[in-house]
Coordinates of C-alpha atoms in Angstrom, one line a residue:
M20 CA 16.7 69.6 37.5
S21 CA 14.7 66.6 38.5
K22 CA 16.4 63.6 40.0
P23 CA 15.3 59.9 40.2
I24 CA 13.5 58.6 43.3
L25 CA 15.1 55.5 44.7
W26 CA 13.5 52.9 47.0
I27 CA 15.9 50.5 48.7
V28 CA 13.9 47.2 49.2
I29 CA 15.2 45.2 52.1
P30 CA 13.5 41.8 53.0
C31 CA 13.6 41.0 56.7
Y32 CA 12.9 37.8 58.6
N33 CA 13.7 37.6 62.3
E34 CA 16.4 40.3 62.0
E35 CA 16.0 42.0 65.4
N36 CA 19.7 41.6 66.1
V37 CA 21.1 43.0 62.8
L38 CA 18.5 45.7 62.0
P39 CA 19.8 48.2 64.6
I40 CA 23.3 47.8 63.2
T41 CA 22.6 48.0 59.4
S42 CA 19.7 50.4 59.3
P43 CA 22.0 53.5 60.1
L44 CA 24.3 52.3 57.3
F45 CA 21.5 52.2 54.8
L46 CA 20.4 55.6 55.9
Q47 CA 23.9 57.0 55.7
Q48 CA 24.3 55.6 52.1
L49 CA 20.9 57.0 51.1
K50 CA 21.7 60.5 52.4
K51 CA 25.1 60.4 50.8
M52 CA 23.6 59.9 47.4
I53 CA 21.0 62.5 48.1
G54 CA 23.7 65.0 49.1
E55 CA 25.6 64.2 45.9
E56 CA 22.3 65.0 44.0
K57 CA 22.3 61.6 42.3
I58 CA 18.8 60.8 43.7
S59 CA 15.8 62.7 45.0
D60 CA 15.2 63.5 48.7
K61 CA 11.9 61.7 48.3
S62 CA 13.9 58.4 48.1
R63 CA 13.1 55.8 50.8
I64 CA 14.3 52.7 52.5
L65 CA 11.6 50.1 52.4
F66 CA 11.8 47.2 54.9
V67 CA 9.6 44.2 54.1
N68 CA 8.8 42.2 57.2
D69 CA 8.4 38.6 56.0
G70 CA 6.2 37.3 58.9
S71 CA 9.0 37.6 61.5
K72 CA 8.3 36.1 64.9
D73 CA 10.6 38.4 66.9
R74 CA 10.7 42.2 67.3
T75 CA 11.6 42.9 63.7
W76 CA 8.4 44.7 62.8
D77 CA 8.5 46.7 66.0
I78 CA 12.0 47.9 65.2
I79 CA 10.8 48.9 61.6
E80 CA 8.0 50.9 63.1
E81 CA 10.4 52.7 65.5
L82 CA 12.7 53.5 62.6
A83 CA 9.9 54.9 60.5
A84 CA 8.8 57.1 63.4
K85 CA 12.3 58.6 63.8
D86 CA 13.1 59.3 60.2
E87 CA 10.8 59.8 57.2
H88 CA 13.3 58.0 54.9
F89 CA 12.5 54.7 56.7
I90 CA 9.2 53.0 55.7
G91 CA 8.0 49.5 56.0
I92 CA 5.4 46.9 55.0
S93 CA 4.6 43.7 56.8
Q94 CA 3.3 40.5 55.2
S95 CA 0.4 38.6 56.8
R96 CA 2.7 35.6 57.2
N97 CA 6.0 34.2 56.2
R98 CA 6.1 33.6 52.5
G99 CA 9.8 33.2 51.8
H100 CA 12.6 35.5 50.7
Q101 CA 11.8 35.7 47.0
N102 CA 8.1 36.7 47.7
A103 CA 9.2 39.3 50.2
V104 CA 11.5 40.9 47.7
L105 CA 8.7 40.8 45.1
A106 CA 6.3 42.4 47.5
G107 CA 8.6 45.3 48.0
L108 CA 9.3 45.8 44.3
M109 CA 5.7 45.8 43.4
E110 CA 4.9 48.2 46.2
A111 CA 7.6 50.5 44.9
R112 CA 7.1 50.4 41.2
D113 CA 4.4 53.1 41.0
V114 CA 6.0 55.7 43.2
C115 CA 9.7 55.6 42.4
D116 CA 12.0 55.6 39.4
I117 CA 14.5 52.9 40.5
T118 CA 14.7 50.2 43.2
I119 CA 17.7 48.4 44.7
S120 CA 17.0 45.2 46.5
I121 CA 19.5 44.0 49.1
D122 CA 19.5 41.8 52.2
C123 CA 19.6 43.5 55.6
D124 CA 22.5 41.4 57.1
G125 CA 25.2 43.8 55.8
Q126 CA 27.0 41.1 53.8
D127 CA 26.5 42.9 50.5
D128 CA 28.6 46.0 50.1
I129 CA 26.2 48.9 50.6
S130 CA 28.6 51.4 49.0
A131 CA 28.2 49.6 45.7
M132 CA 24.9 51.4 45.3
D133 CA 26.8 54.5 44.1
K134 CA 28.1 52.6 41.1
M135 CA 24.6 51.0 40.5
V136 CA 23.0 54.4 40.4
D137 CA 25.8 55.7 38.1
A138 CA 25.2 52.8 35.7
Y139 CA 21.4 53.6 35.7
L140 CA 22.1 57.3 35.0
N141 CA 24.3 56.2 32.1
G142 CA 21.4 54.3 30.5
A143 CA 21.2 50.9 32.1
E144 CA 17.7 49.7 33.2
V145 CA 18.9 46.8 35.3
V146 CA 22.2 46.7 37.2
Y147 CA 23.4 43.4 38.7
G148 CA 25.5 43.3 41.8
V149 CA 28.0 40.5 41.3
R150 CA 30.5 39.1 43.8
S151 CA 34.1 39.7 42.7
K152 CA 35.3 36.8 44.9
R153 CA 34.1 34.2 47.4
D154 CA 36.9 34.4 50.0
T155 CA 34.5 34.4 52.9
D156 CA 32.8 31.2 51.8
T157 CA 33.9 27.7 52.9
F158 CA 35.3 25.5 50.1
F159 CA 32.0 23.4 50.1
K160 CA 29.8 26.5 49.8
K161 CA 32.0 28.0 47.1
F162 CA 32.1 24.8 45.1
T163 CA 28.4 24.2 45.3
A164 CA 27.4 27.8 44.5
E165 CA 29.7 28.0 41.5
S166 CA 28.5 24.6 40.3
F167 CA 24.9 25.7 40.7
Y168 CA 25.3 28.7 38.4
K169 CA 27.1 26.6 35.8
L170 CA 24.4 24.0 36.0
L171 CA 21.6 26.6 35.6
N172 CA 23.3 28.0 32.5
W173 CA 23.8 24.5 31.1
M174 CA 20.1 23.9 31.7
G175 CA 19.2 26.9 29.5
A176 CA 18.3 29.3 32.3
E177 CA 19.6 32.9 31.9
V178 CA 21.3 33.7 35.2
V179 CA 24.2 36.1 35.9
Y180 CA 27.2 34.3 37.4
N181 CA 27.7 34.9 41.1
H182 CA 24.7 37.3 41.3
S183 CA 22.3 36.8 44.2
D184 CA 19.5 39.4 44.8
Y185 CA 21.5 42.6 45.0
R186 CA 20.3 44.5 42.0
L187 CA 19.0 47.8 40.7
I188 CA 15.8 47.7 38.6
S189 CA 14.1 50.7 37.0
S190 CA 10.4 51.3 37.2
R191 CA 10.2 50.7 33.4
V192 CA 11.4 47.2 33.9
L193 CA 9.2 46.6 36.9
E194 CA 6.1 47.6 34.8
E195 CA 6.9 44.8 32.4
F196 CA 7.9 42.4 35.2
A197 CA 4.5 42.9 36.8
D198 CA 3.1 40.8 33.9
F199 CA 5.0 37.7 35.1
H200 CA 2.3 36.1 37.2
E201 CA 3.8 32.7 38.1
V202 CA 3.7 31.6 41.7
N203 CA 7.0 29.7 41.7
I204 CA 9.3 32.6 41.4
Y205 CA 13.1 32.7 41.2
L206 CA 14.0 36.3 40.7
R207 CA 17.7 35.7 39.8
G208 CA 16.5 33.9 36.7
M209 CA 13.3 35.8 36.0
V210 CA 14.7 39.4 35.8
P211 CA 17.0 38.6 32.9
L212 CA 14.0 37.3 31.0
V213 CA 12.5 40.8 30.9
G214 CA 15.4 42.1 28.9
F215 CA 16.4 45.8 28.5
K216 CA 19.9 47.2 28.8
S217 CA 21.8 45.9 31.8
A218 CA 25.1 46.5 33.5
I219 CA 27.2 44.7 36.2
V220 CA 28.8 46.2 39.3
Y221 CA 31.3 44.0 41.1
Y222 CA 31.7 44.1 44.9
E223 CA 33.2 42.2 47.8
R224 CA 30.8 40.3 50.1
H225 CA 31.5 40.4 53.8
E226 CA 30.6 38.4 56.8
R227 CA 27.2 38.8 58.3
M228 CA 27.2 41.6 60.8
A229 CA 24.9 40.0 63.4
G230 CA 22.4 37.2 63.9
E231 CA 22.4 33.9 62.1
S232 CA 21.9 33.0 58.5
H233 CA 18.4 32.0 57.5
Y234 CA 19.7 30.0 54.6
P235 CA 21.1 26.6 55.8
L236 CA 22.2 23.9 53.4
S237 CA 18.7 22.5 53.2
K238 CA 17.1 25.8 52.1
M239 CA 20.0 26.4 49.7
L240 CA 19.4 23.1 48.0
H241 CA 15.6 23.7 47.9
L242 CA 16.2 27.1 46.3
A243 CA 18.6 25.6 43.8
F244 CA 16.2 22.9 42.8
D245 CA 13.3 25.4 42.7
G246 CA 15.3 27.6 40.4
I247 CA 16.1 24.9 38.0
T248 CA 12.6 23.6 37.7
S249 CA 11.1 27.1 37.5
L250 CA 13.3 28.2 34.7
S251 CA 14.0 25.1 32.6
V252 CA 12.3 21.9 31.4
K253 CA 15.6 20.4 30.5
P254 CA 15.5 17.9 33.4
I255 CA 12.6 16.2 31.6
S256 CA 14.7 16.0 28.4
I257 CA 17.5 14.5 30.4
I258 CA 15.1 11.9 31.8
T259 CA 14.1 11.1 28.3
G260 CA 17.7 10.7 27.2
I261 CA 18.5 8.4 30.2
G262 CA 15.4 6.4 29.5
T263 CA 16.5 5.9 25.9
I264 CA 20.0 4.8 26.9
V265 CA 18.7 2.4 29.5
S266 CA 16.2 0.9 27.0
L267 CA 19.0 0.4 24.5
V268 CA 21.2 -1.3 27.1
G269 CA 18.2 -3.4 28.1
I270 CA 17.6 -4.5 24.5
I271 CA 21.3 -5.5 24.2
G272 CA 21.0 -7.4 27.5
I273 CA 18.0 -9.3 26.2
I274 CA 19.8 -10.2 23.0
W275 CA 22.8 -11.3 25.0
A276 CA 20.7 -13.4 27.3
F277 CA 18.9 -15.0 24.4
I278 CA 22.2 -16.0 22.7
V279 CA 23.6 -17.4 26.0
A280 CA 20.4 -19.4 26.5
I281 CA 20.6 -20.9 23.0
T282 CA 24.3 -21.8 23.3
G283 CA 23.7 -23.4 26.7
Q284 CA 26.4 -21.3 28.5
G285 CA 24.1 -19.6 31.0
Q286 CA 24.7 -20.0 34.7
P287 CA 21.8 -19.8 37.2
G288 CA 22.1 -16.8 39.5
W289 CA 20.1 -14.0 41.1
A290 CA 22.7 -11.3 41.6
S291 CA 22.6 -9.9 38.0
T292 CA 18.8 -10.0 38.1
I293 CA 18.6 -8.0 41.4
C294 CA 21.1 -5.5 40.1
I295 CA 19.1 -4.9 36.9
V296 CA 15.8 -4.6 38.8
C297 CA 17.2 -2.2 41.4
F298 CA 18.9 -0.1 38.7
L299 CA 15.7 0.2 36.6
G300 CA 13.6 0.8 39.7
G301 CA 15.9 3.7 40.8
I302 CA 15.8 5.3 37.4
Q303 CA 12.0 5.0 37.3
L304 CA 11.6 6.5 40.8
I305 CA 13.9 9.4 40.0
S306 CA 12.0 10.1 36.8
I307 CA 8.6 10.0 38.5
G308 CA 10.0 12.3 41.1
V309 CA 11.2 14.9 38.6
I310 CA 8.0 14.7 36.6
G311 CA 6.0 14.9 39.8
T312 CA 7.8 18.1 40.7
Y313 CA 6.7 19.8 37.5
I314 CA 3.2 18.5 37.9
G315 CA 3.1 20.0 41.4
K316 CA 4.3 23.3 40.1
I317 CA 1.5 23.3 37.5
Y318 CA -1.0 22.5 40.3
M319 CA 0.2 25.4 42.3
E320 CA 0.1 27.8 39.3
S321 CA -3.4 26.7 38.5
K322 CA -4.7 27.8 41.9
H323 CA -3.8 31.5 41.1
R324 CA -3.2 32.2 44.8
P325 CA -1.7 35.6 45.7
R326 CA 2.1 35.5 46.0
Y327 CA 2.0 37.8 49.0
I328 CA -0.5 39.6 51.2
I329 CA 0.5 42.9 52.9
S330 CA -1.2 43.3 56.3
E331 CA 0.4 46.5 57.5
K332 CA 2.2 49.7 56.3
T333 CA 4.0 52.2 58.4
W334 CA 2.5 55.1 56.5
E335 CA -1.0 53.7 56.5
P336 CA -1.8 52.1 59.9
Y337 CA -4.6 49.6 59.7
E338 CA -7.8 50.6 61.4
R339 CA -10.9 48.5 61.9
H340 CA -14.2 49.8 60.4
Y341 CA -17.3 48.1 61.7
K342 CA -20.2 47.6 59.4
G343 CA -22.8 47.9 62.2

């Protein structure tokens, strides 16, 4: 009886400290599922080096040389976490039946892959890994993360609550997903757009096993804003609504000022004028900024630049061929 081939896609950026710790855990989990005959022995663990500046790629090559289940690709430069995941998924889609994307820091429960594969075998084409609780997060991170998911859904974007990038996707879904050509990608919101039958697997998230997080507050805020503007145009509608309200208030203010001037009750002063000018100026600058963000995204999309460039593969070492 044939079994599905699984590729575990793991983006890596400057992970020389954590890879030696988590790579045996990934291999142990893969071989466990192979031993239980859930997946084929042709299944692989694909590390995607996202232009690391440390020994990450060297470690990946060493792992690939020791065990055939380890393979790796390297991007020509750092292009960000989302593009690294996408590169791995697109590399895997033609040679496997299912993929599971997961970060290499060991925070996501690796054993949850069992339930993901079970859900796929029961008919699901996409299985989302969802955090059951956020006990390891600070109050600030927990509050901002949960608020972000609620905000995205309010904006009209289809996202799974408390889901990051730990998910199973079948090759059938990846074939359709390959037709999504936008440069500004936010996978958490794009995968649900493809559709197909889905399932959810809950798991507990742990502390990072080694190294430092590559997602400080500034990057988290950038990812959040990028996700909103990539999946929804509602911010522009909000601007329109605010502009309408401010205009109505302004008209009322003009009428009031006209009445006061006629009745002769007006008092000379500059405070109210300054407040009004600053308020309107702030609204205008925010509006221009949001609209400019969308225009910038249109500009980047119109260039049709590649979202990633693979420079090396462990199973196909690059060799120069001279034309002379």
